[in-house]
Amino acid sequence: MDIEYVLPQDIEARSMEIIEAELGEIILPEKVAPIVKRVIHTSADFEYARTLCFSEDAVSSALQALQQGATIVTDTNMGLMGINSAGVQQLGCQKYCFMADAEVAKKAKEKGTTRAMAAIDKACHITTPLIFAIGNAPTALLRLEEHIKCGRIKPALIIGVPVGFVNVVAAKERIMQCGVPFIVARGRKGGSPIAAAICNALIYMLTRKTK
């Protein structure tokens, strides 16, 4: 196979051209296309073009929240590091992962829960618009469902893309019934890089005017 020579600054644009071509007959709605393409760009997995599910208000709610200085809460430090810091700063937003927080570890031990659940409990006290980017822990989604149903929290967006086998599919399906904006990867696939990619796609919609 021949090598394609592409300037470093043009690699991303060329990758997006390839993705667009290989999507073939799949037509993505305009408002979600940048998100789906960024996820495919991150994973090289075209199945996401069919399995990523969006609530009707997901994109508009997320963009409004970001413009209002949202806080993005992730369930892994990998996801946290993958979210574009310059874009977050440009928008006046914040990003956090509470999984290594000493208070969270203590609360999880006392209550016999996972750290992911205790981290969600901590996030409930944040007063800015909230975007949750869950790429690892289905228990985080289940705790979010509990808080939402009890009226303790109403996120601007839940990104539900945990990867794995135990309770992953069920947790994703349940979060889509909570009445809050969501972007969910149906099935077992997902992961922290996917959660970060979705966040970045939303951020770039506001900070990269030509993209």
mmCIF file of C-alpha atoms in Angstrom:
data_model
loop_
_atom_site.group_PDB
_atom_site.id
_atom_site.type_symbol
_atom_site.label_atom_id
_atom_site.label_comp_id
_atom_site.label_asym_id
_atom_site.label_seq_id
_atom_site.Cartn_x
_atom_site.Cartn_y
_atom_site.Cartn_z
ATOM 1 C CA MET A 1 0.000 0.000 0.000
ATOM 2 C CA ASP A 2 1.312 3.427 -0.943
ATOM 3 C CA ILE A 3 2.100 5.990 1.747
ATOM 4 C CA GLU A 4 0.040 9.166 1.628
ATOM 5 C CA TYR A 5 2.139 12.207 2.444
ATOM 6 C CA VAL A 6 0.182 14.763 4.460
ATOM 7 C CA LEU A 7 1.488 17.813 6.275
ATOM 8 C CA PRO A 8 1.150 17.526 10.080
ATOM 9 C CA GLN A 9 -1.300 20.426 10.252
ATOM 10 C CA ASP A 10 -3.485 18.775 7.614
ATOM 11 C CA ILE A 11 -3.722 15.261 9.091
ATOM 12 C CA GLU A 12 -6.925 15.853 11.024
ATOM 13 C CA ALA A 13 -8.683 17.450 8.048
ATOM 14 C CA ARG A 14 -7.547 14.595 5.792
ATOM 15 C CA SER A 15 -8.789 12.064 8.337
ATOM 16 C CA MET A 16 -12.201 13.720 8.367
ATOM 17 C CA GLU A 17 -12.294 13.558 4.557
ATOM 18 C CA ILE A 18 -11.605 9.818 4.698
ATOM 19 C CA ILE A 19 -14.300 9.334 7.344
ATOM 20 C CA GLU A 20 -16.812 11.267 5.239
ATOM 21 C CA ALA A 21 -16.006 9.122 2.201
ATOM 22 C CA GLU A 22 -16.189 5.818 4.095
ATOM 23 C CA LEU A 23 -19.514 6.660 5.715
ATOM 24 C CA GLY A 24 -20.909 5.945 2.254
ATOM 25 C CA GLU A 25 -24.695 5.956 2.250
ATOM 26 C CA ILE A 26 -24.986 6.854 5.927
ATOM 27 C CA ILE A 27 -26.359 10.394 6.150
ATOM 28 C CA LEU A 28 -25.757 12.012 9.527
ATOM 29 C CA PRO A 29 -28.031 14.832 10.724
ATOM 30 C CA GLU A 30 -26.142 18.111 10.506
ATOM 31 C CA LYS A 31 -26.281 18.910 14.222
ATOM 32 C CA VAL A 32 -24.800 15.563 15.310
ATOM 33 C CA ALA A 33 -22.415 14.904 12.407
ATOM 34 C CA PRO A 34 -19.379 16.653 13.996
ATOM 35 C CA ILE A 35 -19.797 14.556 17.142
ATOM 36 C CA VAL A 36 -20.160 11.227 15.383
ATOM 37 C CA LYS A 37 -17.226 11.971 13.090
ATOM 38 C CA ARG A 38 -14.990 12.949 16.006
ATOM 39 C CA VAL A 39 -15.845 9.712 17.789
ATOM 40 C CA ILE A 40 -14.997 7.750 14.647
ATOM 41 C CA HIS A 41 -11.804 9.803 14.299
ATOM 42 C CA THR A 42 -10.854 8.807 17.857
ATOM 43 C CA SER A 43 -11.773 5.128 17.586
ATOM 44 C CA ALA A 44 -11.584 4.261 13.856
ATOM 45 C CA ASP A 45 -14.855 2.430 14.527
ATOM 46 C CA PHE A 46 -17.646 3.244 12.078
ATOM 47 C CA GLU A 47 -20.192 1.314 14.146
ATOM 48 C CA TYR A 48 -20.628 4.481 16.203
ATOM 49 C CA ALA A 49 -22.399 6.041 13.222
ATOM 50 C CA ARG A 50 -25.249 3.650 14.007
ATOM 51 C CA THR A 51 -25.024 3.211 17.780
ATOM 52 C CA LEU A 52 -24.597 6.779 19.034
ATOM 53 C CA CYS A 53 -28.016 7.946 20.230
ATOM 54 C CA PHE A 54 -28.934 11.586 20.829
ATOM 55 C CA SER A 55 -31.913 13.062 22.627
ATOM 56 C CA GLU A 56 -33.588 15.775 20.583
ATOM 57 C CA ASP A 57 -32.174 18.538 22.788
ATOM 58 C CA ALA A 58 -28.758 17.035 23.512
ATOM 59 C CA VAL A 59 -26.598 19.269 21.340
ATOM 60 C CA SER A 60 -28.467 22.523 21.940
ATOM 61 C CA SER A 61 -28.554 21.971 25.705
ATOM 62 C CA ALA A 62 -24.849 21.131 25.830
ATOM 63 C CA LEU A 63 -23.808 24.134 23.757
ATOM 64 C CA GLN A 64 -25.925 26.468 25.872
ATOM 65 C CA ALA A 65 -24.397 25.030 29.038
ATOM 66 C CA LEU A 66 -20.863 25.452 27.709
ATOM 67 C CA GLN A 67 -21.607 29.058 26.832
ATOM 68 C CA GLN A 68 -22.809 29.557 30.409
ATOM 69 C CA GLY A 69 -19.613 28.245 32.009
ATOM 70 C CA ALA A 70 -20.537 24.622 32.520
ATOM 71 C CA THR A 71 -18.674 22.161 34.682
ATOM 72 C CA ILE A 72 -17.738 18.888 32.980
ATOM 73 C CA VAL A 73 -17.480 15.939 35.366
ATOM 74 C CA THR A 74 -15.807 12.727 34.201
ATOM 75 C CA ASP A 75 -15.517 9.323 35.827
ATOM 76 C CA THR A 76 -11.842 8.768 34.941
ATOM 77 C CA ASN A 77 -8.688 10.851 34.938
ATOM 78 C CA MET A 78 -8.022 9.542 31.429
ATOM 79 C CA GLY A 79 -11.268 11.112 30.276
ATOM 80 C CA LEU A 80 -10.443 14.300 32.142
ATOM 81 C CA MET A 81 -7.040 14.622 30.480
ATOM 82 C CA GLY A 82 -8.540 13.924 27.069
ATOM 83 C CA ILE A 83 -10.873 16.919 27.209
ATOM 84 C CA ASN A 84 -9.261 19.903 25.502
ATOM 85 C CA SER A 85 -8.065 22.195 28.293
ATOM 86 C CA ALA A 86 -7.564 25.224 26.052
ATOM 87 C CA GLY A 87 -11.128 24.975 24.791
ATOM 88 C CA VAL A 88 -12.500 24.566 28.303
ATOM 89 C CA GLN A 89 -10.574 27.625 29.431
ATOM 90 C CA GLN A 90 -11.619 29.654 26.392
ATOM 91 C CA LEU A 91 -15.267 29.033 27.204
ATOM 92 C CA GLY A 92 -14.833 29.850 30.887
ATOM 93 C CA CYS A 93 -15.773 26.307 31.884
ATOM 94 C CA GLN A 94 -14.285 23.831 34.368
ATOM 95 C CA LYS A 95 -13.562 20.105 34.237
ATOM 96 C CA TYR A 96 -13.173 17.693 37.137
ATOM 97 C CA CYS A 97 -12.748 14.047 38.021
ATOM 98 C CA PHE A 98 -13.422 13.199 41.664
ATOM 99 C CA MET A 99 -12.372 9.542 41.526
ATOM 100 C CA ALA A 100 -9.080 10.169 43.374
ATOM 101 C CA ASP A 101 -10.645 12.590 45.855
ATOM 102 C CA ALA A 102 -9.960 11.554 49.469
ATOM 103 C CA GLU A 103 -13.441 12.568 50.599
ATOM 104 C CA VAL A 104 -15.003 10.510 47.829
ATOM 105 C CA ALA A 105 -12.945 7.460 48.780
ATOM 106 C CA LYS A 106 -14.006 7.860 52.412
ATOM 107 C CA LYS A 107 -17.697 8.232 51.568
ATOM 108 C CA ALA A 108 -17.602 5.215 49.254
ATOM 109 C CA LYS A 109 -16.071 3.072 51.979
ATOM 110 C CA GLU A 110 -18.528 4.272 54.622
ATOM 111 C CA LYS A 111 -21.579 3.679 52.416
ATOM 112 C CA GLY A 112 -20.321 0.519 50.719
ATOM 113 C CA THR A 113 -20.643 2.015 47.242
ATOM 114 C CA THR A 114 -18.290 2.392 44.311
ATOM 115 C CA ARG A 115 -16.121 5.489 44.080
ATOM 116 C CA ALA A 116 -17.937 6.363 40.889
ATOM 117 C CA MET A 117 -21.222 6.581 42.793
ATOM 118 C CA ALA A 118 -19.662 8.672 45.563
ATOM 119 C CA ALA A 119 -18.116 10.943 42.938
ATOM 120 C CA ILE A 120 -21.553 11.569 41.433
ATOM 121 C CA ASP A 121 -22.848 12.405 44.915
ATOM 122 C CA LYS A 122 -20.102 15.010 45.270
ATOM 123 C CA ALA A 123 -20.858 16.495 41.863
ATOM 124 C CA CYS A 124 -24.470 17.084 42.869
ATOM 125 C CA HIS A 125 -23.309 20.048 44.960
ATOM 126 C CA ILE A 126 -21.916 21.927 41.942
ATOM 127 C CA THR A 127 -24.096 24.918 41.090
ATOM 128 C CA THR A 128 -23.023 25.637 37.501
ATOM 129 C CA PRO A 129 -24.646 23.814 34.548
ATOM 130 C CA LEU A 130 -23.400 20.232 34.582
ATOM 131 C CA ILE A 131 -22.219 17.962 31.804
ATOM 132 C CA PHE A 132 -21.388 14.408 32.854
ATOM 133 C CA ALA A 133 -18.961 12.470 30.648
ATOM 134 C CA ILE A 134 -19.158 8.831 31.769
ATOM 135 C CA GLY A 135 -16.858 6.499 29.865
ATOM 136 C CA ASN A 136 -16.062 3.775 32.349
ATOM 137 C CA ALA A 137 -18.483 3.223 35.230
ATOM 138 C CA PRO A 138 -22.081 2.111 34.647
ATOM 139 C CA THR A 139 -22.630 2.620 38.387
ATOM 140 C CA ALA A 140 -22.111 6.344 37.775
ATOM 141 C CA LEU A 141 -25.012 6.311 35.323
ATOM 142 C CA LEU A 142 -27.194 4.378 37.749
ATOM 143 C CA ARG A 143 -26.429 6.895 40.517
ATOM 144 C CA LEU A 144 -27.238 9.748 38.153
ATOM 145 C CA GLU A 145 -30.566 8.092 37.382
ATOM 146 C CA GLU A 146 -31.310 7.914 41.113
ATOM 147 C CA HIS A 147 -30.480 11.582 41.727
ATOM 148 C CA ILE A 148 -32.452 12.739 38.686
ATOM 149 C CA LYS A 149 -35.562 10.796 39.695
ATOM 150 C CA CYS A 150 -35.351 12.248 43.205
ATOM 151 C CA GLY A 151 -35.062 15.776 41.810
ATOM 152 C CA ARG A 152 -31.615 16.412 43.284
ATOM 153 C CA ILE A 153 -29.983 17.183 39.971
ATOM 154 C CA LYS A 154 -30.878 18.031 36.383
ATOM 155 C CA PRO A 155 -27.788 17.825 34.149
ATOM 156 C CA ALA A 156 -27.532 19.849 30.961
ATOM 157 C CA LEU A 157 -26.168 16.686 29.311
ATOM 158 C CA ILE A 158 -25.247 13.141 30.204
ATOM 159 C CA ILE A 159 -22.687 11.480 27.957
ATOM 160 C CA GLY A 160 -23.216 7.799 28.686
ATOM 161 C CA VAL A 161 -20.552 5.730 26.976
ATOM 162 C CA PRO A 162 -19.138 3.288 29.545
ATOM 163 C CA VAL A 163 -17.432 0.266 28.050
ATOM 164 C CA GLY A 164 -17.714 -3.284 29.378
ATOM 165 C CA PHE A 165 -20.033 -6.146 30.198
ATOM 166 C CA VAL A 166 -21.560 -5.877 33.685
ATOM 167 C CA ASN A 167 -24.658 -3.631 33.737
ATOM 168 C CA VAL A 168 -23.262 -1.500 30.911
ATOM 169 C CA VAL A 169 -26.079 -1.989 28.413
ATOM 170 C CA ALA A 170 -28.826 -1.714 31.032
ATOM 171 C CA ALA A 171 -27.359 1.445 32.584
ATOM 172 C CA LYS A 172 -27.194 3.132 29.178
ATOM 173 C CA GLU A 173 -30.763 2.208 28.337
ATOM 174 C CA ARG A 174 -32.029 3.473 31.690
ATOM 175 C CA ILE A 175 -30.277 6.840 31.416
ATOM 176 C CA MET A 176 -32.094 7.422 28.135
ATOM 177 C CA GLN A 177 -35.408 7.237 30.020
ATOM 178 C CA CYS A 178 -34.577 9.864 32.650
ATOM 179 C CA GLY A 179 -35.927 12.899 30.823
ATOM 180 C CA VAL A 180 -32.624 14.768 30.585
ATOM 181 C CA PRO A 181 -30.493 15.468 27.481
ATOM 182 C CA PHE A 182 -28.228 12.543 26.611
ATOM 183 C CA ILE A 183 -25.676 11.204 24.168
ATOM 184 C CA VAL A 184 -25.387 7.442 24.615
ATOM 185 C CA ALA A 185 -23.431 4.743 22.808
ATOM 186 C CA ARG A 186 -25.829 1.815 22.766
ATOM 187 C CA GLY A 187 -24.330 -1.583 23.438
ATOM 188 C CA ARG A 188 -21.070 -2.569 25.112
ATOM 189 C CA LYS A 189 -18.692 -0.237 23.299
ATOM 190 C CA GLY A 190 -17.431 3.082 24.608
ATOM 191 C CA GLY A 191 -14.670 4.186 26.946
ATOM 192 C CA SER A 192 -13.017 7.288 28.340
ATOM 193 C CA PRO A 193 -11.538 8.354 24.972
ATOM 194 C CA ILE A 194 -15.035 8.275 23.479
ATOM 195 C CA ALA A 195 -16.444 10.398 26.316
ATOM 196 C CA ALA A 196 -13.628 12.914 25.844
ATOM 197 C CA ALA A 197 -14.105 12.940 22.065
ATOM 198 C CA ILE A 198 -17.779 13.857 22.457
ATOM 199 C CA CYS A 199 -16.874 16.668 24.860
ATOM 200 C CA ASN A 200 -14.241 17.960 22.459
ATOM 201 C CA ALA A 201 -16.621 17.873 19.502
ATOM 202 C CA LEU A 202 -19.057 20.063 21.445
ATOM 203 C CA ILE A 203 -16.282 22.399 22.546
ATOM 204 C CA TYR A 204 -14.949 22.713 18.999
ATOM 205 C CA MET A 205 -18.411 23.656 17.734
ATOM 206 C CA LEU A 206 -18.031 26.839 19.763
ATOM 207 C CA THR A 207 -14.295 27.464 19.520
ATOM 208 C CA ARG A 208 -13.376 26.331 16.002
ATOM 209 C CA LYS A 209 -15.592 28.441 13.802
ATOM 210 C CA THR A 210 -14.298 26.987 10.542
ATOM 211 C CA LYS A 211 -14.514 23.338 11.580
#
